[in-house]
Coordinates of C-alpha atoms in Angstrom, one line a residue:
Chain A
X25 CA 114.4 119.8 -26.1
X26 CA 117.2 118.7 -23.8
X27 CA 120.0 121.0 -22.8
X28 CA 122.9 120.4 -20.4
X29 CA 125.2 123.3 -19.4
X30 CA 128.3 122.5 -17.3
X31 CA 126.4 119.7 -15.6
X32 CA 128.3 117.8 -12.9
X33 CA 127.2 114.9 -10.8
X34 CA 128.6 113.2 -7.8
X35 CA 126.9 110.6 -5.6
X36 CA 126.7 110.9 -1.9
X37 CA 125.2 113.9 -0.1
X38 CA 125.8 117.6 -0.3
X39 CA 127.7 117.5 3.0
X40 CA 129.6 114.3 2.2
X41 CA 129.9 114.3 -1.6
X42 CA 131.5 111.3 -3.3
X43 CA 133.8 111.5 -6.4
X44 CA 132.6 113.2 -9.5
X45 CA 131.0 110.8 -12.0
X46 CA 130.1 113.4 -14.5
X47 CA 132.0 116.6 -15.0
X48 CA 131.3 119.7 -17.0
X49 CA 128.8 118.1 -19.5
X50 CA 127.3 120.5 -22.0
X51 CA 125.3 119.6 -25.0
X52 CA 121.8 120.2 -26.4
X53 CA 119.4 117.9 -28.3
X54 CA 116.5 119.4 -30.2
X55 CA 113.0 117.9 -30.0
X56 CA 112.8 114.9 -32.3
X57 CA 116.6 114.4 -32.3
X58 CA 118.5 111.1 -32.0
X59 CA 121.8 110.6 -30.3
X60 CA 123.9 107.5 -29.6
X61 CA 125.6 107.6 -26.2
X62 CA 128.9 105.8 -26.3
X63 CA 131.9 105.2 -24.2
X64 CA 133.7 102.5 -22.3
X65 CA 132.3 100.9 -19.1
X66 CA 132.4 103.3 -16.2
X67 CA 132.5 106.4 -18.4
X68 CA 129.3 107.7 -16.9
X69 CA 126.7 106.7 -19.6
X70 CA 124.3 105.1 -17.1
X71 CA 124.6 108.1 -14.7
X72 CA 123.9 110.5 -17.6
X73 CA 120.8 108.4 -18.5
X74 CA 119.6 108.5 -14.9
X75 CA 120.1 112.2 -14.9
X76 CA 118.0 112.6 -18.0
X77 CA 115.4 110.2 -16.5
X78 CA 115.2 112.5 -13.5
X79 CA 116.3 109.7 -11.1
X80 CA 119.1 112.0 -10.0
X81 CA 119.5 115.8 -9.8
X82 CA 122.7 117.4 -11.0
X83 CA 125.2 118.4 -8.4
X84 CA 126.0 121.5 -10.5
X85 CA 125.1 123.2 -13.8
X86 CA 121.8 123.4 -15.6
X87 CA 119.7 120.5 -16.8
X88 CA 116.7 121.2 -19.1
X89 CA 114.6 118.1 -20.0
X90 CA 111.6 118.5 -22.3
X91 CA 111.9 122.3 -21.8
X92 CA 111.7 122.0 -18.0
X93 CA 114.6 123.3 -16.0
X94 CA 115.1 120.6 -13.4
X95 CA 116.8 122.9 -10.9
X96 CA 113.7 125.0 -10.6
X97 CA 111.1 122.2 -10.9
X98 CA 109.5 121.2 -7.7
X99 CA 109.4 117.5 -6.6
X100 CA 105.7 117.6 -7.0
X101 CA 106.0 118.3 -10.7
X102 CA 108.4 115.5 -11.5
X103 CA 106.0 112.6 -11.9
X104 CA 104.1 114.2 -14.7
X105 CA 107.3 115.0 -16.5
X106 CA 108.6 111.4 -15.9
X107 CA 105.4 110.1 -17.6
X108 CA 106.5 111.8 -20.8
X109 CA 109.8 110.0 -20.7
X110 CA 110.3 106.3 -21.7
X111 CA 113.2 104.4 -20.3
X112 CA 114.7 101.0 -21.3
X113 CA 116.9 99.9 -18.5
X114 CA 120.0 97.7 -18.9
X115 CA 118.6 95.3 -16.3
X116 CA 115.0 95.6 -17.7
X117 CA 113.5 96.5 -14.3
X118 CA 110.3 94.6 -14.9
X119 CA 107.9 94.0 -12.1
X120 CA 108.2 90.3 -11.3
X121 CA 104.7 89.9 -10.0
X122 CA 103.1 91.3 -13.1
X123 CA 102.7 89.4 -16.4
X124 CA 104.1 90.7 -19.7
X125 CA 100.8 92.4 -20.6
X126 CA 100.5 94.2 -17.2
X127 CA 104.1 95.3 -17.3
X128 CA 103.7 96.9 -20.6
X129 CA 100.4 98.4 -19.6
X130 CA 101.8 100.1 -16.5
X131 CA 102.7 103.5 -18.0
X132 CA 99.3 103.7 -19.6
X133 CA 97.6 102.8 -16.3
X134 CA 99.6 105.4 -14.5
X135 CA 98.5 107.9 -17.1
X136 CA 94.9 106.8 -16.4
X137 CA 94.3 105.6 -19.9
X138 CA 91.0 103.7 -20.4
X139 CA 91.3 100.0 -20.3
X140 CA 90.0 99.6 -23.9
X141 CA 92.8 101.8 -25.2
X142 CA 95.3 99.9 -23.0
X143 CA 94.2 96.6 -24.4
X144 CA 94.6 97.9 -28.0
X145 CA 98.0 99.6 -27.5
X146 CA 99.5 96.8 -25.4
X147 CA 98.3 94.3 -27.9
X148 CA 99.9 96.2 -30.7
X149 CA 103.2 96.4 -28.7
X150 CA 103.1 92.7 -28.0
X151 CA 102.7 92.0 -31.7
X152 CA 105.6 94.4 -32.5
X153 CA 108.0 92.7 -30.1
X154 CA 106.6 89.3 -31.2
X155 CA 105.5 88.2 -27.8
X156 CA 101.7 88.1 -28.2
X157 CA 101.6 84.4 -27.1
X158 CA 103.5 85.3 -23.9
X159 CA 101.3 88.1 -22.8
X160 CA 100.3 86.2 -19.6
X161 CA 103.8 85.1 -18.8
X162 CA 105.6 86.5 -15.8
X163 CA 109.2 87.8 -16.2
X164 CA 110.8 84.7 -14.5
X165 CA 109.2 82.6 -17.2
X166 CA 110.7 84.7 -20.0
X167 CA 114.2 84.6 -21.4
X168 CA 116.6 87.5 -21.1
X169 CA 115.9 88.6 -24.7
X170 CA 112.1 88.3 -24.2
X171 CA 112.3 90.4 -21.0
X172 CA 114.3 93.0 -22.9
X173 CA 111.6 93.2 -25.6
X174 CA 109.0 93.6 -22.9
X175 CA 111.0 96.4 -21.3
X176 CA 111.3 98.1 -24.7
X177 CA 107.5 97.7 -25.3
X178 CA 106.8 99.2 -21.8
X179 CA 109.1 102.2 -22.6
X180 CA 107.5 103.1 -25.9
X181 CA 103.8 102.1 -25.3
X182 CA 102.9 105.6 -23.9
X183 CA 104.5 107.3 -27.0
X184 CA 106.9 109.3 -24.8
X185 CA 108.3 112.6 -25.9
X186 CA 111.8 111.5 -24.8
X187 CA 113.0 107.9 -25.0
X188 CA 116.1 106.8 -23.2
X189 CA 117.5 103.3 -23.8
X190 CA 120.4 101.9 -21.9
X191 CA 121.9 99.0 -23.9
X192 CA 118.5 98.1 -25.3
X193 CA 119.8 95.3 -27.6
X194 CA 122.3 93.8 -25.3
X195 CA 120.4 90.5 -24.9
X196 CA 118.9 90.3 -28.3
X197 CA 120.0 88.4 -31.4
X198 CA 120.8 90.4 -34.5
X199 CA 117.4 90.0 -36.0
X200 CA 115.6 91.1 -32.9
X201 CA 118.1 93.9 -32.3
X202 CA 117.5 95.3 -35.8
X203 CA 113.7 95.0 -35.3
X204 CA 113.8 96.8 -32.0
X205 CA 116.1 99.5 -33.4
X206 CA 113.6 100.0 -36.2
X207 CA 110.9 100.5 -33.6
X208 CA 112.9 103.2 -31.9
X209 CA 113.7 104.7 -35.3
X210 CA 110.0 104.8 -36.1
X211 CA 109.2 106.5 -32.8
X212 CA 111.9 109.0 -33.5
X213 CA 110.5 109.6 -37.0
X214 CA 107.1 110.4 -35.3
X215 CA 108.8 113.1 -33.2
X216 CA 110.2 111.4 -30.1
X217 CA 113.6 112.5 -29.0
X218 CA 115.8 109.4 -28.6
X219 CA 119.0 108.7 -26.7
X220 CA 120.5 105.2 -26.9
X221 CA 123.5 104.2 -24.8
X222 CA 125.3 101.3 -26.4
X223 CA 128.6 99.4 -26.7
X224 CA 127.5 97.9 -30.0
X225 CA 129.5 99.8 -32.7
X226 CA 128.0 97.7 -35.5
X227 CA 124.5 98.9 -34.5
X228 CA 125.7 102.5 -34.5
X229 CA 127.1 101.9 -38.0
X230 CA 123.8 100.4 -39.2
X231 CA 121.7 103.4 -37.9
X232 CA 124.0 106.4 -38.5
X233 CA 123.1 109.2 -36.2
X234 CA 125.1 111.8 -34.2
X235 CA 126.9 110.4 -31.1
X236 CA 127.8 111.6 -27.7
X237 CA 131.0 110.0 -26.3
X238 CA 131.8 110.0 -22.7
X239 CA 135.2 109.1 -21.2
X240 CA 136.0 109.3 -17.4
X241 CA 132.8 111.3 -16.9
X242 CA 133.6 113.9 -19.5
X243 CA 132.0 114.5 -22.9
X244 CA 134.8 114.0 -25.5
X245 CA 132.7 113.9 -28.6
X246 CA 129.4 115.5 -29.6
X247 CA 128.2 115.0 -33.2
Chain B
X1 CA 96.0 105.3 -12.2
X2 CA 97.0 101.7 -12.4
X3 CA 94.2 99.4 -11.2
X4 CA 96.2 96.2 -10.7
X5 CA 98.3 95.3 -7.7
X6 CA 101.4 96.8 -9.4
X7 CA 103.4 97.0 -6.2
X8 CA 102.6 93.4 -5.3
X9 CA 101.2 94.3 -1.9
X10 CA 98.4 91.8 -1.9
X11 CA 100.7 88.9 -1.4
X12 CA 103.2 90.8 0.7
X13 CA 100.9 92.3 3.3
X14 CA 98.1 89.7 3.2
X15 CA 100.2 87.1 4.8
X16 CA 101.7 89.2 7.4
X17 CA 100.8 89.2 11.1
X18 CA 99.2 92.6 10.8
X19 CA 95.5 91.5 10.9
X20 CA 96.2 89.3 13.9
X21 CA 98.1 92.0 15.8
X22 CA 95.4 94.5 15.0
X23 CA 92.7 92.0 16.1
X24 CA 94.4 91.7 19.5
X25 CA 94.5 95.5 19.7
X26 CA 90.9 95.8 18.7
X27 CA 89.9 93.2 21.3
X28 CA 91.6 95.2 24.0
X29 CA 90.2 98.4 22.7
X30 CA 86.7 97.0 22.6
X31 CA 87.1 95.8 26.2
X32 CA 88.3 99.3 27.3
X33 CA 85.5 101.1 25.5
X34 CA 83.0 98.6 26.9
X35 CA 84.3 99.0 30.4
X36 CA 84.4 102.8 30.2
X37 CA 80.9 103.0 28.8
X38 CA 79.5 100.5 31.3
X39 CA 81.1 102.4 34.2
X40 CA 79.7 105.6 32.7
X41 CA 76.2 104.2 32.3
X42 CA 76.1 102.6 35.8
X43 CA 77.4 105.8 37.4
X44 CA 74.9 107.9 35.5
X45 CA 72.1 105.7 36.6
X46 CA 73.2 105.6 40.2
X47 CA 73.8 109.3 40.2
X48 CA 70.4 110.0 38.8
X49 CA 68.8 107.7 41.3
X50 CA 70.8 109.1 44.2
X51 CA 70.4 112.7 43.1
X52 CA 66.6 112.4 43.1
X53 CA 66.3 110.9 46.5
X54 CA 66.6 112.1 50.1
X55 CA 65.9 110.8 53.6
X56 CA 64.1 112.6 56.4
X57 CA 64.8 111.4 59.9
X58 CA 62.3 112.3 62.6
X59 CA 63.4 111.7 66.2
X60 CA 60.7 110.5 68.6
X61 CA 58.3 109.9 65.7
X62 CA 55.4 108.8 67.9
X63 CA 55.5 111.7 70.2
X64 CA 52.5 114.1 69.8
X65 CA 53.0 117.5 68.5
X66 CA 51.5 120.4 70.5
X67 CA 47.7 120.6 69.7
X68 CA 46.5 123.5 67.6
X69 CA 43.1 125.0 67.9
X70 CA 41.7 121.9 69.8
X71 CA 42.4 119.9 66.7
X72 CA 43.1 116.1 66.8
X73 CA 46.3 114.8 68.2
X74 CA 49.0 114.5 65.6
X75 CA 52.3 112.6 66.1
X76 CA 55.6 114.3 65.0
X77 CA 56.0 112.0 62.0
X78 CA 52.4 112.5 60.9
X79 CA 53.0 116.2 61.2
X80 CA 56.1 116.0 59.0
X81 CA 54.2 113.8 56.5
X82 CA 51.4 116.4 56.3
X83 CA 54.0 119.0 55.3
X84 CA 55.7 116.8 52.8
X85 CA 52.9 115.1 50.9
X86 CA 51.3 118.2 49.3
X87 CA 54.8 119.4 48.1
X88 CA 54.7 119.5 44.3
X89 CA 58.5 119.0 44.2
X90 CA 58.3 115.6 45.7
X91 CA 57.3 112.7 43.4
X92 CA 57.0 110.3 46.3
X93 CA 56.9 110.4 50.0
X94 CA 57.2 107.1 51.7
X95 CA 57.4 106.4 55.4
X96 CA 59.5 103.2 56.0
X97 CA 57.5 100.6 57.9
X98 CA 59.0 98.8 60.9
X99 CA 59.6 95.8 58.6
X100 CA 61.4 97.8 56.0
X101 CA 63.5 99.4 58.7
X102 CA 64.2 95.9 60.0
X103 CA 65.4 94.8 56.6
X104 CA 67.6 97.9 56.3
X105 CA 69.2 97.5 59.7
X106 CA 69.4 93.7 59.5
X107 CA 73.0 93.6 58.3
X108 CA 74.1 95.6 61.3
X109 CA 71.7 94.5 64.1
X110 CA 71.1 90.9 63.0
X111 CA 67.7 89.4 62.3
X112 CA 67.1 88.5 66.0
X113 CA 66.7 92.1 67.0
X114 CA 63.2 93.7 66.5
X115 CA 63.7 97.3 65.5
X116 CA 60.5 98.1 67.3
X117 CA 62.4 97.4 70.5
X118 CA 64.9 100.2 69.7
X119 CA 64.3 103.9 69.9
X120 CA 64.8 104.6 66.2
X121 CA 63.9 107.8 64.4
X122 CA 61.0 107.7 61.9
X123 CA 62.5 107.4 58.4
X124 CA 60.8 109.0 55.4
X125 CA 62.2 108.3 51.9
X126 CA 61.7 111.1 49.4
X127 CA 61.8 110.7 45.7
X128 CA 62.3 114.2 44.2
X129 CA 60.5 115.4 41.1
X130 CA 63.6 117.1 39.7
X131 CA 67.4 117.2 40.2
X132 CA 67.3 120.8 41.4
X133 CA 64.8 120.6 44.3
X134 CA 66.1 122.7 47.2
X135 CA 66.4 120.2 50.1
X136 CA 67.4 123.0 52.5
X137 CA 64.0 124.6 52.2
X138 CA 62.2 121.3 52.7
X139 CA 64.5 120.6 55.7
X140 CA 63.6 123.9 57.3
X141 CA 59.9 123.3 56.8
X142 CA 60.0 119.9 58.5
X143 CA 62.3 121.0 61.3
X144 CA 59.9 123.8 62.0
X145 CA 57.1 121.3 62.5
X146 CA 59.1 118.7 64.4
X147 CA 62.2 120.2 65.9
X148 CA 65.3 117.9 65.6
X149 CA 64.1 116.5 62.2
X150 CA 66.9 116.2 59.7
X151 CA 66.8 116.0 55.9
X152 CA 69.7 114.4 54.1
X153 CA 70.5 114.5 50.5
X154 CA 73.1 112.1 49.0
X155 CA 75.6 114.6 47.7
X156 CA 78.6 113.0 49.5
X157 CA 77.7 109.6 48.1
X158 CA 77.2 111.0 44.6
X159 CA 80.6 112.8 44.8
X160 CA 82.4 109.5 45.7
X161 CA 80.5 107.6 43.1
X162 CA 81.4 110.2 40.5
X163 CA 85.1 110.2 41.5
X164 CA 85.1 106.4 41.2
X165 CA 83.3 106.4 37.9
X166 CA 85.5 109.1 36.5
X167 CA 88.7 107.3 37.6
X168 CA 87.5 104.1 36.0
X169 CA 86.7 105.9 32.8
X170 CA 90.0 107.6 32.8
X171 CA 91.8 104.3 33.3
X172 CA 89.8 102.8 30.4
X173 CA 90.5 105.6 28.1
X174 CA 94.2 105.6 29.1
X175 CA 94.3 101.9 28.1
X176 CA 92.5 102.8 24.9
X177 CA 95.0 105.5 24.1
X178 CA 97.9 103.1 24.8
X179 CA 96.3 100.4 22.6
X180 CA 95.9 103.0 19.9
X181 CA 99.6 103.9 20.1
X182 CA 100.7 100.3 20.0
X183 CA 98.4 99.8 17.0
X184 CA 100.1 102.8 15.3
X185 CA 103.5 101.3 16.1
X186 CA 102.5 97.9 14.6
X187 CA 101.2 99.6 11.4
X188 CA 104.4 101.6 11.1
X189 CA 106.5 98.4 11.5
X190 CA 104.4 96.5 9.0
X191 CA 104.6 99.4 6.5
X192 CA 108.3 99.7 6.8
X193 CA 108.7 96.0 6.3
X194 CA 106.5 96.3 3.2
X195 CA 108.6 99.2 1.9
X196 CA 111.8 97.3 2.4
X197 CA 110.4 94.2 0.7
X198 CA 109.0 96.2 -2.2
X199 CA 111.7 98.8 -2.6
X200 CA 112.6 97.8 -6.2
X201 CA 109.0 97.7 -7.3
X202 CA 108.3 101.1 -5.8
X203 CA 111.4 102.6 -7.5
X204 CA 110.3 101.2 -10.8
X205 CA 106.8 102.6 -10.5
X206 CA 108.1 105.9 -9.2
X207 CA 110.5 106.1 -12.2
X208 CA 107.5 105.5 -14.5
X209 CA 105.9 108.6 -13.1
X210 CA 103.7 107.4 -10.3
X211 CA 103.2 110.3 -7.8
X212 CA 103.9 109.9 -4.1
X213 CA 100.2 110.1 -3.4
X214 CA 99.5 107.1 -5.6
X215 CA 102.2 104.9 -4.1
X216 CA 101.3 106.0 -0.5
X217 CA 97.6 105.5 -1.3
X218 CA 98.3 101.9 -2.6
X219 CA 100.1 101.0 0.6
X220 CA 97.6 102.8 2.8
X221 CA 94.6 101.1 1.1
X222 CA 96.2 97.7 1.5
X223 CA 97.2 98.3 5.2
X224 CA 93.7 99.8 5.9
X225 CA 91.9 96.7 4.6
X226 CA 94.2 94.4 6.6
X227 CA 93.8 96.6 9.7
X228 CA 90.0 96.8 9.2
X229 CA 89.8 93.0 8.9
X230 CA 91.9 92.7 12.0
X231 CA 89.6 95.2 13.7
X232 CA 86.5 93.3 12.8
X233 CA 88.1 90.0 14.0
X234 CA 89.0 91.5 17.3
X235 CA 85.6 93.2 17.7
X236 CA 83.8 89.9 17.0
X237 CA 86.0 88.2 19.6
X238 CA 85.2 90.9 22.1
X239 CA 81.4 90.8 21.4
X240 CA 80.7 87.9 23.8
X241 CA 82.8 89.5 26.5
X242 CA 81.0 92.8 26.1
X243 CA 77.6 91.0 26.1
X244 CA 78.6 89.3 29.4
X245 CA 79.6 92.7 30.8
X246 CA 76.2 94.1 29.8
X247 CA 74.4 91.2 31.5
X248 CA 76.5 91.7 34.6
X249 CA 75.7 95.4 34.7
X250 CA 72.0 95.0 34.0
X251 CA 71.0 94.6 37.6
X252 CA 72.6 97.9 38.4
X253 CA 70.7 99.5 35.5
X254 CA 67.2 98.6 36.7
X255 CA 64.6 100.5 34.8
X256 CA 62.7 100.2 31.6
X257 CA 62.5 96.7 30.1
X258 CA 64.6 96.0 27.0
X259 CA 63.2 97.3 23.8
X260 CA 64.7 97.8 20.4
X261 CA 65.7 101.4 20.1
X262 CA 63.9 103.4 17.3
X263 CA 66.1 106.5 17.4
X264 CA 69.9 106.7 17.1
X265 CA 70.0 108.7 20.4
X266 CA 68.4 105.7 22.2
X267 CA 71.0 103.2 21.0
X268 CA 73.3 102.3 23.9
X269 CA 76.7 103.8 23.3
X270 CA 78.4 100.4 23.6
X271 CA 76.4 99.2 20.6
X272 CA 77.5 102.3 18.6
X273 CA 81.1 101.8 19.6
X274 CA 81.4 98.2 18.5
X275 CA 80.8 98.7 14.7
X276 CA 82.9 101.9 14.8
X277 CA 86.0 100.0 16.0
X278 CA 86.9 98.1 12.8
X279 CA 86.4 101.4 10.9
X280 CA 88.7 103.1 13.4
X281 CA 91.3 100.4 12.9
X282 CA 91.1 100.8 9.2
X283 CA 91.4 104.6 9.5
X284 CA 94.4 104.4 11.8
X285 CA 96.0 101.9 9.4
X286 CA 95.3 104.1 6.4
X287 CA 96.5 107.4 7.9
X288 CA 99.6 105.8 9.6
X289 CA 100.6 103.9 6.4
X290 CA 100.0 106.9 4.2
X291 CA 102.2 109.2 6.4
X292 CA 104.9 106.6 6.8
X293 CA 105.1 105.9 3.1
X294 CA 104.9 109.5 2.2
X295 CA 107.8 110.3 4.5
X296 CA 109.8 107.4 3.1
X297 CA 109.2 108.4 -0.5
X298 CA 110.7 111.8 0.1
X299 CA 114.1 110.0 0.2
X300 CA 113.5 109.3 -3.6
X301 CA 114.3 112.0 -6.1

């Protein structure tokens, strides 16, 4: 499960802190739950996602991710926890020197999965995102939408316990957006906790689930 | 862990100047090691040779010794030789002939001067059986037979030789240390350049759950292979120079004819040092890169 209690976040260092980007955030999300994360640009959605992805540590308060209190967890323990989290980045963050297959395979290889299993799982993901024919293409050879689908496939291929998606359908047409959302929904049905940050209200309406709403770094709606 | 070049280091570090710079360092290191080992070998050889030799000078060598029990007349030098030859501590007792003396003194007296026309002492060259033969005792024995006879070891010469050889070795190892430090600096610079160029890829892989040891290991492995290749290149370039050094020093290492060594202890140190150098370059590269990347990664959450 995920639990935040009075979590605050500011960039900068402890001695020279920048302005607060998240303030007094408290909510909990049970294992297997689904939350939309909404709010205007600059509200702090990406910062909250980065906190949940363990890219940042909270400046204050308590953050529990997959039952691990981040404040007491040592740096040495973080990689194993990160491997249980899938993340779809707004800017895809694909490795430009790896082809689509190897980009998707990366989490499995980091988890030391056997190559046979990797070939099967990555093949299945490529079929799901309808990019089997582009398995050997490199990101610069793919359109924005195709890169986004590869990023989604990479995030879910390891069957993470927690899936975080930051605007996962921003570059997709409606058909593809619905298809990828069904993939996230299926994963959620199988027990993965899912948090999806989006501006797309119509998508939220099509997949009704509880929402978290941020404004000016504060949580103004939970449910 | 991932088996592909997920950080894109092959293209990044393969084309850098690192192998060439390390090759230059390895070349200098090989010369330093070669110089040090050659100096060591030559000094050891000379030291062993000098330590096991001594010279006995017998003034008025042809003068007869006082007769004993109506025995035959014996010259002073023969009397000394009679004492020395049965001595078990002496491997060789050799009286220098007038011709040999002439050759020895030639550089000072010129070839025109016949040493027989000079009142020179008789000279006996001794080859000692062991290093620890007591020359004082031998000196006392010969002086008792022929008063005024002196026995000289070569301690002063050995001392100077040792100082010279030690100084040469120290210089060579100082150069080696300096070369090692420069190599470390070069590897640090190359690693930092690689980190700067691959920052995004590292952050992505780190975010996907790659531990620091994995990322640092990837960099270290890549740098080690580049440095090892550079080390091999530099060592190969240095090989003809080292062979030349060995040829030049051969006359000072007179002794057994060349034979392929059958035991590791018999392999000349210079031959052992050469294959070790590329490995040492790779190891320096690996450890330096690993530490540099490990330290850098601590700036990530």
